[in-house]
CSV table of C-alpha atoms in Angstrom, one decimal:
chain,number,residue,atom,x,y,z
Q,681,MET,CA,0.0,0.0,0.0
Q,682,GLY,CA,1.5,3.3,-1.1
Q,683,LEU,CA,2.0,6.4,1.0
Q,684,LYS,CA,-0.5,8.3,-1.1
Q,685,THR,CA,-3.2,5.6,-0.4
Q,686,ILE,CA,-2.5,5.7,3.3
Q,687,LEU,CA,-2.8,9.5,3.4
Q,688,SER,CA,-6.0,9.4,1.4
Q,689,ALA,CA,-7.4,6.9,3.9
Q,690,ILE,CA,-6.4,9.0,6.9
Q,691,ALA,CA,-8.0,12.1,5.3
Q,692,PHE,CA,-11.3,10.1,4.6
Q,693,LEU,CA,-11.4,8.9,8.2
Q,694,ALA,CA,-10.9,12.5,9.4
Q,695,ILE,CA,-13.7,13.7,7.3
Q,696,LEU,CA,-16.0,10.9,8.4
Q,697,PHE,CA,-15.3,11.6,12.1
Q,698,ASP,CA,-15.9,15.3,11.6
Q,699,PHE,CA,-19.3,14.7,10.0
Q,700,GLN,CA,-20.5,13.0,13.2
Q,701,THR,CA,-21.6,16.5,14.1
Q,702,LEU,CA,-24.3,16.4,11.4
Q,703,ALA,CA,-27.0,15.5,14.0
Q,704,GLN,CA,-26.0,18.2,16.4
Q,705,THR,CA,-27.2,21.3,14.6
Q,706,HIS,CA,-26.1,24.5,16.3
Q,707,TYR,CA,-28.5,27.4,16.9
Q,708,GLU,CA,-27.3,30.9,17.6
Q,709,THR,CA,-28.9,33.8,19.4
Q,710,ASP,CA,-29.1,36.8,17.1
Q,711,ALA,CA,-27.2,39.7,18.6
Q,712,VAL,CA,-29.6,42.2,17.1
Q,713,THR,CA,-33.0,40.6,17.7
Q,714,GLY,CA,-32.3,38.4,20.7
Q,715,ALA,CA,-34.2,35.5,19.0
Q,716,THR,CA,-33.0,32.1,17.9
Q,717,SER,CA,-33.3,31.1,14.3
Q,718,SER,CA,-32.0,28.5,11.8
Q,719,ILE,CA,-29.3,29.1,9.2
Q,720,SER,CA,-29.6,32.1,6.9
Q,721,GLU,CA,-27.4,33.7,4.3
Q,722,GLU,CA,-26.0,35.9,7.1
Q,723,GLU,CA,-24.8,32.7,8.9
Q,724,LEU,CA,-22.2,32.3,6.2
Q,725,GLU,CA,-21.2,35.9,6.3
Q,726,LYS,CA,-20.5,35.7,10.0
Q,727,ALA,CA,-19.0,32.2,10.0
Q,728,SER,CA,-15.7,33.3,11.3
Q,729,ASP,CA,-17.3,34.7,14.4
Q,730,ARG,CA,-19.2,31.5,15.2
Q,731,LEU,CA,-16.4,28.9,15.0
Q,732,PRO,CA,-15.9,27.4,18.5
Q,733,ASP,CA,-12.4,28.5,19.0
Q,734,SER,CA,-12.3,31.5,16.6
Q,735,ASP,CA,-10.4,34.5,17.8
Q,736,CYS,CA,-10.4,36.4,14.5
Q,737,GLY,CA,-13.9,37.8,15.1
Q,738,SER,CA,-15.3,40.9,13.5
Q,739,SER,CA,-12.1,42.9,14.3
Q,740,GLY,CA,-10.3,41.1,11.5
Q,741,LYS,CA,-7.5,39.9,13.8
Q,742,SER,CA,-6.3,36.4,12.9
Q,743,GLY,CA,-5.6,33.7,15.4
Q,744,SER,CA,-2.7,31.3,15.4
Q,745,LYS,CA,-2.9,28.7,12.7
Q,746,ASP,CA,-1.6,26.1,15.2
Q,747,ARG,CA,-4.8,26.7,17.2
Q,748,LYS,CA,-7.2,26.7,14.3
Q,749,GLY,CA,-7.1,23.7,12.0
Q,750,PHE,CA,-8.9,23.2,8.7
Q,751,PHE,CA,-12.1,21.8,10.2
Q,752,ASN,CA,-12.4,24.5,12.8
Q,753,ARG,CA,-12.3,27.1,10.0
Q,754,LEU,CA,-14.9,25.3,7.9
Q,755,THR,CA,-18.7,25.9,8.1
Q,756,ILE,CA,-21.1,23.5,6.5
Q,757,GLY,CA,-24.8,23.9,6.3
Q,758,GLY,CA,-27.8,23.5,4.0
Q,759,TYR,CA,-31.5,23.2,3.4
Q,760,GLY,CA,-33.8,21.0,1.3
Q,761,GLU,CA,-37.5,20.4,0.5
Q,762,ALA,CA,-39.4,17.4,-0.8
Q,763,VAL,CA,-43.0,18.0,-1.9
Q,764,ALA,CA,-46.1,16.1,-3.1
Q,765,THR,CA,-48.9,18.1,-4.6
Q,766,TYR,CA,-52.3,17.3,-6.1
Q,767,ASN,CA,-53.6,20.1,-8.3
Q,768,MET,CA,-57.3,19.9,-8.7
Q,769,TYR,CA,-57.4,21.7,-12.1
Q,770,SER,CA,-56.3,21.1,-15.6
Q,771,ASP,CA,-52.6,21.5,-16.5
Q,772,ASN,CA,-53.5,22.2,-20.2
Q,773,VAL,CA,-51.1,24.8,-21.5
Q,774,HIS,CA,-53.9,26.6,-23.3
Q,775,ARG,CA,-56.2,27.0,-20.3
Q,776,TYR,CA,-55.7,30.8,-20.2
Q,777,LEU,CA,-56.4,31.4,-23.9
Q,778,ASN,CA,-60.2,31.9,-23.4
Q,779,SER,CA,-62.0,32.0,-20.1
Q,780,SER,CA,-65.2,30.6,-21.7
Q,781,GLN,CA,-63.5,27.3,-22.5
Q,782,ASN,CA,-63.6,24.8,-19.6
Q,783,TYR,CA,-60.5,22.5,-19.7
Q,784,ASP,CA,-61.6,20.6,-16.6
Q,785,GLY,CA,-63.8,18.1,-18.5
Q,786,SER,CA,-61.1,15.6,-19.6
Q,787,ASN,CA,-58.4,16.5,-17.2
Q,788,LYS,CA,-59.7,17.4,-13.8
Q,789,GLY,CA,-56.5,17.2,-11.9
Q,790,HIS,CA,-52.9,16.1,-11.8
Q,791,GLY,CA,-50.3,15.2,-9.2
Q,792,ARG,CA,-46.7,16.2,-8.9
Q,793,PHE,CA,-43.8,15.1,-6.8
Q,794,ASP,CA,-40.9,17.5,-6.6
Q,795,LEU,CA,-37.6,18.5,-4.9
Q,796,PRO,CA,-37.9,22.3,-5.2
Q,797,HIS,CA,-34.6,23.1,-3.6
Q,798,VAL,CA,-31.7,21.0,-2.1
Q,799,VAL,CA,-28.8,23.2,-1.1
Q,800,ILE,CA,-25.3,22.7,0.3
Q,801,MET,CA,-23.7,25.7,2.0
Q,802,LEU,CA,-20.0,26.0,2.6
Q,803,GLY,CA,-18.1,28.7,4.5
Q,804,TYR,CA,-14.4,29.1,5.3
Q,805,ASP,CA,-12.5,31.5,7.6
Q,806,PHE,CA,-9.1,32.3,6.1
Q,807,GLY,CA,-8.3,34.6,9.1
Q,808,LYS,CA,-7.5,38.3,9.3
Q,809,GLY,CA,-11.1,39.1,8.4
Q,810,TRP,CA,-11.2,37.2,5.1
Q,811,ASN,CA,-14.0,34.7,4.5
Q,812,LEU,CA,-15.4,32.5,1.7
Q,813,GLY,CA,-19.0,31.6,1.2
Q,814,MET,CA,-20.6,29.4,-1.4
Q,815,GLU,CA,-23.9,27.7,-2.1
Q,816,ILE,CA,-24.6,24.9,-4.5
Q,817,GLU,CA,-28.3,24.4,-5.3
Q,818,PHE,CA,-30.1,21.5,-6.9
Q,819,GLU,CA,-33.5,22.6,-8.1
Q,820,HIS,CA,-36.2,20.0,-8.8
Q,821,GLY,CA,-33.7,17.2,-8.4
Q,822,GLY,CA,-31.1,18.5,-10.7
Q,823,THR,CA,-30.5,17.1,-14.2
Q,824,GLU,CA,-29.6,13.6,-15.3
Q,825,ALA,CA,-28.3,12.6,-18.8
Q,826,ALA,CA,-27.4,9.1,-20.0
Q,827,VAL,CA,-26.1,7.5,-23.1
Q,828,GLU,CA,-28.1,4.4,-24.2
Q,829,LYS,CA,-27.9,1.9,-27.1
Q,830,GLU,CA,-31.3,1.9,-28.7
Q,831,ALA,CA,-32.4,-1.4,-30.2
Q,832,GLU,CA,-35.2,0.4,-32.0
Q,833,GLU,CA,-32.7,2.6,-33.7
Q,834,GLY,CA,-30.5,-0.2,-35.1
Q,835,GLY,CA,-28.2,-0.3,-32.1
Q,836,GLU,CA,-27.2,3.4,-32.4
Q,837,PHE,CA,-26.1,5.3,-29.3
Q,838,GLU,CA,-28.3,8.1,-28.2
Q,839,LYS,CA,-27.8,10.7,-25.5
Q,840,GLU,CA,-31.0,11.4,-23.5
Q,841,ILE,CA,-32.1,13.8,-20.8
Q,842,GLU,CA,-33.6,11.5,-18.1
Q,843,ARG,CA,-34.5,14.1,-15.5
Q,844,GLY,CA,-35.3,17.7,-15.8
Q,845,GLY,CA,-34.0,20.3,-13.3
Q,846,GLU,CA,-31.2,22.7,-12.6
Q,847,VAL,CA,-27.9,22.6,-10.8
Q,848,ALA,CA,-26.5,26.1,-10.0
Q,849,LEU,CA,-23.8,27.8,-8.1
Q,850,GLU,CA,-26.1,30.1,-6.4
Q,851,GLN,CA,-23.5,31.9,-4.3
Q,852,PHE,CA,-19.8,32.3,-4.4
Q,853,TRP,CA,-18.1,35.2,-2.7
Q,854,ILE,CA,-15.1,36.5,-0.9
Q,855,GLN,CA,-15.6,38.8,2.0
Q,856,LYS,CA,-13.4,41.2,4.0
Q,857,THR,CA,-14.6,42.2,7.4
Q,858,PHE,CA,-13.2,45.4,8.8
Q,859,PHE,CA,-15.6,45.8,11.7
Q,860,PRO,CA,-19.3,45.1,12.3
Q,861,GLN,CA,-20.4,48.3,10.6
Q,862,LEU,CA,-18.4,47.6,7.4
Q,863,ASN,CA,-18.0,44.4,5.4
Q,864,ILE,CA,-17.2,44.2,1.7
Q,865,LYS,CA,-18.2,41.2,-0.3
Q,866,ALA,CA,-17.5,40.4,-4.0
Q,867,GLY,CA,-18.6,37.5,-6.1
Q,868,HIS,CA,-21.9,35.8,-6.9
Q,869,ILE,CA,-24.3,37.1,-4.2
Q,870,ILE,CA,-28.0,37.0,-3.3
Q,871,VAL,CA,-29.7,40.3,-4.3
Q,872,PRO,CA,-31.4,41.4,-1.1
Q,873,VAL,CA,-34.6,42.7,-2.7
Q,874,GLY,CA,-38.0,41.6,-1.3
Q,875,LEU,CA,-38.8,39.2,1.6
Q,876,THR,CA,-38.2,35.9,-0.2
Q,877,ASN,CA,-34.7,36.7,-1.5
Q,878,SER,CA,-33.5,37.6,1.9
Q,879,TYR,CA,-35.4,35.0,3.9
Q,880,HIS,CA,-36.0,32.0,1.6
Q,881,LEU,CA,-35.2,29.0,3.8
Q,882,PRO,CA,-38.1,26.6,4.2
Q,883,THR,CA,-38.3,27.3,7.9
Q,884,GLN,CA,-38.8,31.0,7.1
Q,885,PHE,CA,-42.2,30.7,5.4
Q,886,PHE,CA,-45.3,28.5,6.2
Q,887,THR,CA,-46.4,27.5,2.8
Q,888,VAL,CA,-45.1,24.3,1.2
Q,889,TYR,CA,-43.7,26.3,-1.8
Q,890,ARG,CA,-42.1,29.8,-1.5
Q,891,PRO,CA,-44.6,32.7,-1.4
Q,892,GLU,CA,-46.2,32.7,-4.9
Q,893,GLY,CA,-46.7,36.4,-5.7
Q,894,GLU,CA,-43.2,37.6,-5.1
Q,895,ASN,CA,-41.7,34.5,-6.6
Q,896,THR,CA,-43.7,35.3,-9.8
Q,897,ILE,CA,-42.8,38.9,-10.6
Q,898,ILE,CA,-39.1,39.2,-9.5
Q,899,PRO,CA,-36.3,36.7,-9.6
Q,900,CYS,CA,-36.3,34.3,-6.7
Q,901,THR,CA,-33.8,33.4,-5.5
Q,902,TRP,CA,-32.2,36.3,-7.2
Q,903,HIS,CA,-28.4,35.8,-7.4
Q,904,GLN,CA,-26.0,37.8,-9.5
Q,905,THR,CA,-22.2,38.5,-9.7
Q,906,GLY,CA,-21.5,41.9,-8.1
Q,907,LEU,CA,-20.1,43.9,-5.2
Q,908,SER,CA,-21.8,44.3,-1.9
Q,909,ILE,CA,-21.2,46.4,1.2
Q,910,TRP,CA,-23.1,45.6,4.4
Q,911,GLY,CA,-22.9,46.1,8.1
Q,912,THR,CA,-24.8,46.4,11.4
Q,913,ALA,CA,-25.1,49.3,13.8
Q,914,GLY,CA,-27.2,49.1,16.9
Q,915,LYS,CA,-30.7,47.9,15.8
Q,916,TRP,CA,-30.0,48.4,12.1
Q,917,ARG,CA,-28.6,46.3,9.3
Q,918,TYR,CA,-27.9,47.7,5.8
Q,919,GLU,CA,-26.6,46.3,2.5
Q,920,ALA,CA,-25.9,48.0,-0.8
Q,921,MET,CA,-25.0,46.2,-4.0
Q,922,ILE,CA,-23.7,46.9,-7.5
Q,923,LEU,CA,-24.7,44.3,-10.1
Q,924,PRO,CA,-25.4,43.7,-13.8
Q,925,GLY,CA,-28.7,45.1,-15.0
Q,926,LEU,CA,-31.6,42.8,-15.9
Q,927,ASN,CA,-32.1,41.8,-19.5
Q,928,SER,CA,-35.4,43.1,-21.0
Q,929,ALA,CA,-35.3,40.4,-23.8
Q,930,PHE,CA,-36.4,37.9,-21.2
Q,931,PHE,CA,-39.3,39.9,-19.7
Q,932,ASN,CA,-42.8,38.5,-20.3
Q,933,ASN,CA,-46.4,38.8,-19.3
Q,934,SER,CA,-46.6,35.8,-17.0
Q,935,GLY,CA,-43.6,36.7,-14.9
Q,936,TRP,CA,-42.8,40.4,-15.6
Q,937,VAL,CA,-39.0,40.7,-15.0
Q,938,HIS,CA,-38.7,37.3,-13.2
Q,939,ASP,CA,-36.5,35.8,-15.9
Q,940,GLY,CA,-34.5,38.9,-16.6
Q,941,SER,CA,-31.6,37.9,-14.3
Q,942,ALA,CA,-31.1,34.5,-16.1
Q,943,SER,CA,-28.7,34.0,-19.0
Q,944,PRO,CA,-28.7,31.1,-21.5
Q,945,TYR,CA,-25.0,31.9,-22.2
Q,946,GLU,CA,-21.9,30.9,-20.3
Q,947,PHE,CA,-21.8,34.4,-18.9
Q,948,SER,CA,-24.3,37.2,-18.0
Q,949,PRO,CA,-24.2,40.2,-20.3
Q,950,GLY,CA,-23.2,43.3,-18.5
Q,951,ASN,CA,-23.8,46.2,-20.8
Q,952,THR,CA,-25.6,48.1,-18.1
Q,953,LEU,CA,-25.1,48.2,-14.3
Q,954,ALA,CA,-27.7,48.4,-11.6
Q,955,GLY,CA,-28.0,49.0,-7.9
Q,956,ALA,CA,-29.8,47.3,-5.1
Q,957,PHE,CA,-30.2,48.0,-1.4
Q,958,ARG,CA,-31.7,46.7,1.8
Q,959,VAL,CA,-32.2,48.2,5.3
Q,960,ASP,CA,-33.6,46.2,8.3
Q,961,ASN,CA,-34.6,47.6,11.7
Q,962,TYR,CA,-35.0,45.5,14.9
Q,963,SER,CA,-36.0,48.3,17.4
Q,964,VAL,CA,-39.1,46.5,18.6
Q,965,LYS,CA,-38.7,43.2,20.4
Q,966,GLY,CA,-39.6,40.3,18.1
Q,967,LEU,CA,-40.2,42.6,15.1
Q,968,ARG,CA,-38.0,43.0,12.0
Q,969,MET,CA,-39.0,45.6,9.4
Q,970,GLY,CA,-37.2,45.8,6.0
Q,971,LEU,CA,-37.1,48.2,3.1
Q,972,SER,CA,-35.4,47.2,-0.1
Q,973,GLY,CA,-35.2,48.4,-3.7
Q,974,TYR,CA,-33.6,48.0,-7.1
Q,975,ALA,CA,-32.9,50.4,-10.1
Q,976,GLY,CA,-31.2,49.8,-13.4
Q,977,ASN,CA,-31.6,49.9,-17.2
Q,978,SER,CA,-32.5,46.7,-19.0
Q,979,PHE,CA,-32.8,47.4,-22.8
Q,980,ASN,CA,-30.0,46.1,-25.0
Q,981,ASN,CA,-28.4,44.3,-22.1
Q,982,ASP,CA,-27.8,41.2,-24.3
Q,983,ILE,CA,-25.4,39.8,-26.9
Q,984,GLU,CA,-28.0,40.9,-29.5
Q,985,LYS,CA,-28.6,44.6,-29.6
Q,986,THR,CA,-31.3,46.6,-31.4
Q,987,THR,CA,-29.7,49.3,-33.5
Q,988,SER,CA,-32.8,50.7,-35.2
Q,989,GLU,CA,-33.3,54.4,-34.8
Q,990,ARG,CA,-36.8,53.9,-33.6
Q,991,TYR,CA,-35.3,52.6,-30.3
Q,992,ALA,CA,-33.0,55.5,-29.9
Q,993,GLY,CA,-33.1,56.7,-26.3
Q,994,VAL,CA,-35.0,53.6,-25.0
Q,995,LYS,CA,-33.5,52.5,-21.7
Q,996,GLY,CA,-36.1,50.1,-20.2
Q,997,THR,CA,-35.4,51.3,-16.6
Q,998,VAL,CA,-36.6,48.9,-14.0
Q,999,VAL,CA,-37.4,50.3,-10.6
Q,1000,ILE,CA,-38.6,48.0,-7.8
Q,1001,GLY,CA,-39.5,48.9,-4.2
Q,1002,ALA,CA,-40.4,46.5,-1.5
Q,1003,PHE,CA,-41.4,46.6,2.2
Q,1004,ASP,CA,-41.5,43.5,4.4
Q,1005,PHE,CA,-41.8,42.5,8.0
Q,1006,GLU,CA,-41.7,39.6,10.4
Q,1007,TYR,CA,-43.1,39.5,14.0
Q,1008,ASN,CA,-42.0,36.5,16.1
Q,1009,ASP,CA,-43.1,36.6,19.7
Q,1010,HIS,CA,-45.8,35.4,22.1
Q,1011,ASN,CA,-46.0,32.1,20.1
Q,1012,PHE,CA,-47.2,34.0,17.0
Q,1013,ILE,CA,-45.4,34.5,13.7
Q,1014,ALA,CA,-46.7,37.0,11.3
Q,1015,ARG,CA,-45.0,37.9,8.0
Q,1016,GLY,CA,-45.9,40.2,5.2
Q,1017,SER,CA,-44.5,42.0,2.1
Q,1018,VAL,CA,-45.5,44.4,-0.6
Q,1019,ASP,CA,-43.6,44.7,-3.9
Q,1020,TYR,CA,-44.2,47.1,-6.7
Q,1021,GLY,CA,-42.2,47.5,-9.9
Q,1022,TYR,CA,-42.2,49.9,-12.8
Q,1023,LEU,CA,-40.7,49.5,-16.3
Q,1024,SER,CA,-40.2,52.5,-18.5
Q,1025,ASP,CA,-40.5,52.2,-22.3
Q,1026,ALA,CA,-42.6,49.0,-21.9
Q,1027,ALA,CA,-44.3,49.6,-25.3
Q,1028,TYR,CA,-40.9,49.8,-27.1
Q,1029,ILE,CA,-39.6,46.7,-25.3
Q,1030,THR,CA,-42.7,44.8,-26.2
Q,1031,ARG,CA,-42.3,45.7,-29.8
Q,1032,SER,CA,-38.6,44.9,-29.8
Q,1033,ASN,CA,-39.2,41.5,-28.2
Q,1034,GLN,CA,-42.0,40.5,-30.5
Q,1035,ASN,CA,-40.2,41.6,-33.7
Q,1036,SER,CA,-36.8,40.1,-32.9
Q,1037,ILE,CA,-35.8,37.3,-35.2
Q,1038,SER,CA,-33.6,34.7,-33.6
Q,1039,GLY,CA,-34.6,31.4,-35.2
Q,1040,SER,CA,-36.7,28.5,-33.9
Q,1041,ASN,CA,-34.2,27.8,-31.0
Q,1042,SER,CA,-34.4,31.3,-29.6
Q,1043,PRO,CA,-34.5,31.5,-25.8
Q,1044,TYR,CA,-36.5,34.7,-25.9
Q,1045,PRO,CA,-40.2,34.6,-24.9
Q,1046,HIS,CA,-41.5,37.2,-27.5
Q,1047,THR,CA,-44.5,38.1,-25.3
Q,1048,PRO,CA,-45.9,41.6,-24.3
Q,1049,VAL,CA,-44.4,43.2,-21.2
Q,1050,GLY,CA,-46.4,45.2,-18.7
Q,1051,GLN,CA,-45.3,48.6,-17.5
Q,1052,ALA,CA,-45.8,47.6,-13.9
Q,1053,ALA,CA,-46.3,44.6,-11.6
Q,1054,ILE,CA,-47.4,44.2,-8.0
Q,1055,ALA,CA,-47.4,41.5,-5.3
Q,1056,ALA,CA,-48.7,41.7,-1.8
Q,1057,GLY,CA,-49.2,39.0,0.8
Q,1058,GLY,CA,-49.1,38.0,4.4
Q,1059,GLU,CA,-49.3,35.0,6.6
Q,1060,VAL,CA,-50.0,34.4,10.3
Q,1061,GLY,CA,-49.4,31.3,12.3
Q,1062,TYR,CA,-49.9,30.3,16.0
Q,1063,ASP,CA,-47.9,27.6,17.8
Q,1064,PHE,CA,-50.6,25.5,19.6
Q,1065,PHE,CA,-48.0,23.3,21.3
Q,1066,SER,CA,-47.0,26.3,23.3
Q,1067,LEU,CA,-50.2,25.7,25.3
Q,1068,SER,CA,-48.9,22.5,26.7
Q,1069,PRO,CA,-45.8,22.4,29.0
Q,1070,LYS,CA,-45.0,18.8,27.8
Q,1071,LEU,CA,-45.0,19.8,24.1
Q,1072,ARG,CA,-43.1,23.1,24.2
Q,1073,GLU,CA,-39.9,21.6,22.9
Q,1074,GLN,CA,-41.7,21.0,19.6
Q,1075,LYS,CA,-43.8,23.4,17.6
Q,1076,PHE,CA,-47.1,23.0,15.8
Q,1077,TYR,CA,-48.2,26.1,13.8
Q,1078,VAL,CA,-51.7,26.5,12.3
Q,1079,PHE,CA,-51.4,29.2,9.6
Q,1080,GLY,CA,-53.3,31.1,7.1
Q,1081,ARG,CA,-52.0,33.1,4.1
Q,1082,TYR,CA,-53.4,35.5,1.6
Q,1083,GLU,CA,-51.7,37.1,-1.4
Q,1084,TYR,CA,-52.6,39.2,-4.4
Q,1085,TYR,CA,-50.4,39.7,-7.4
Q,1086,ASN,CA,-50.5,40.8,-11.0
Q,1087,SER,CA,-47.5,40.2,-13.3
Q,1088,TYR,CA,-48.9,42.3,-16.2
Q,1089,ILE,CA,-50.2,45.9,-15.6
Q,1090,PRO,CA,-50.4,47.1,-19.2
Q,1091,TYR,CA,-49.3,50.4,-20.6
Q,1092,GLN,CA,-51.8,52.6,-22.3
Q,1093,GLY,CA,-53.1,51.0,-25.5
Q,1094,ALA,CA,-51.6,47.6,-24.8
Q,1095,THR,CA,-53.4,44.2,-24.9
Q,1096,GLU,CA,-55.1,43.3,-21.6
Q,1097,TYR,CA,-54.7,39.8,-20.0
Q,1098,LEU,CA,-57.1,39.2,-17.1
Q,1099,TRP,CA,-55.5,35.9,-16.2
Q,1100,THR,CA,-52.3,37.6,-14.9
Q,1101,GLU,CA,-54.3,39.0,-11.9
Q,1102,LYS,CA,-54.6,36.4,-9.2
Q,1103,GLN,CA,-55.5,36.0,-5.6
Q,1104,ARG,CA,-54.5,33.0,-3.5
Q,1105,ILE,CA,-55.6,31.8,-0.1
Q,1106,ALA,CA,-53.8,29.0,1.8
Q,1107,VAL,CA,-54.4,27.3,5.1
Q,1108,GLY,CA,-52.3,24.6,6.7
Q,1109,ILE,CA,-50.0,23.4,9.4
Q,1110,ASN,CA,-46.3,23.3,10.2
Q,1111,TYR,CA,-45.0,20.7,12.6
Q,1112,MET,CA,-41.5,21.1,13.8
Q,1113,PRO,CA,-40.3,18.1,16.0
Q,1114,ILE,CA,-37.0,19.8,16.2
Q,1115,LYS,CA,-35.9,23.3,15.1
Q,1116,GLU,CA,-34.1,22.0,12.0
Q,1117,ILE,CA,-37.0,19.9,10.6
Q,1118,VAL,CA,-40.5,21.0,9.4
Q,1119,ILE,CA,-43.4,18.9,8.1
Q,1120,LYS,CA,-45.9,21.0,6.1
Q,1121,ALA,CA,-49.5,20.4,4.9
Q,1122,GLU,CA,-51.5,23.0,3.0
Q,1123,TYR,CA,-54.7,23.6,1.1
Q,1124,SER,CA,-54.7,26.5,-1.3
Q,1125,TYR,CA,-57.2,28.1,-3.6
Q,1126,ARG,CA,-56.1,30.4,-6.4
Q,1127,HIS,CA,-58.7,32.7,-7.9
Q,1128,ILE,CA,-58.1,34.2,-11.4
Q,1129,GLU,CA,-59.8,37.3,-12.6
Q,1130,GLY,CA,-61.9,37.3,-15.7
Q,1131,GLY,CA,-64.0,34.2,-15.1
Q,1132,TYR,CA,-61.3,31.6,-15.5
Q,1133,ASN,CA,-61.5,28.3,-13.6
Q,1134,PRO,CA,-60.2,28.5,-10.0
Q,1135,GLU,CA,-57.1,26.4,-9.2
Q,1136,PRO,CA,-57.3,24.6,-5.8
Q,1137,SER,CA,-54.6,22.2,-4.6
Q,1138,LEU,CA,-53.4,20.1,-1.8
Q,1139,SER,CA,-49.7,19.9,-0.8
Q,1140,LEU,CA,-47.5,18.0,1.6
Q,1141,GLY,CA,-43.9,18.7,2.2
Q,1142,VAL,CA,-40.9,17.9,4.5
Q,1143,ALA,CA,-37.9,20.2,4.8
Q,1144,PHE,CA,-34.8,20.8,6.8
Q,1145,SER,CA,-32.7,23.9,7.4
Q,1146,GLY,CA,-29.6,24.0,9.6
Q,1147,MET,CA,-25.9,24.1,10.2
Q,1148,PHE,CA,-24.1,20.7,10.1
Q,1149,ARG,CA,-21.1,22.2,11.8
Q,1150,HIS,CA,-19.4,25.5,12.6
């Protein structure tokens, strides 16, 4: 047995031993709110402060490398969701073409099993205030491809996609901490606009899937390569970010600017820059209030540019403003958010998108774009296990949620689509046997304006969110 093999075996055993901490998830008390919570994006940002024998802290002073080994500098966490849903309505792709047509006759419902998000989070403290954070996400189970020899094709080899989904590096950044009030982060970062982007872990919302309205009109989870400055001072936390602008070629009527941050290329076009910010306040015990926003131009932020004189001066400026809050005290949790967005030059962008010629394999949607979109929603849950002294170590929330959203508020003279305006009511339960695990059940009813068929559904889900070690 060679030396390299022996060293590899020792390294494997060390990793195996270290992963015995997987079942001992650690919970921290937030220095600002005084409340305990599961892992969030801020956990990775502050990983160096939370290592058991860390002495680098927020001052940026590095400890002795002899006292801090590799595993004491490493933070590992993650979250994941598994869902089963029965939708009691037709999944016909043409069901919104005409409200007078009833598509329920031959297809009254359909079931779905899904893995919406499974995420591995890694953080590393280099010392002297330098930290690394990254997040690898598998959406809907990831993708699977295989090469098969087909007897029906004369024994030819064929490459097939066997599972649809996505695998994405959702975060990768390097951070320098100077002091609590000033941290600089560069890389691929979560854009802190709206409630869901900042608090998207499955233990941070009651519904089985992420809140529907906000997840429809803006990117969720919104992650872009850029530069961020953030810090805390007293009862306040702030963050400001510079990032590439959204791409208006991917705007559409069913999701407004939701797809504008995506790129089908090996890079994201950056012909325009944008800015985002977020400010949170924790002055009231148990209450967090947040204000966030985004502004940037979107037109011609692509590898294909429109040079026609008719589009001279068109910028496609996107402005988004959002307010959100969470109250967590007295065994109640209440959350809510309001998002409103405006798009300038929506008529020109609609014309450009519909007239662009890119071939049959074009990734562009070619649909009208509204000049505005809105999403508002709230949920309230009460922990009934808090009424019993024997059950207080567990939690059992009964919740209700309401939301209204419209992904297409047309500009003057534009085609109207009533099906983009929706209301949704959901009621259900969240059972948490331990803080890291939640079992969810939910009934929801989606009402669509314009006389379209309603869309009720039943969903069951199990999820986890926690730190494996830090």
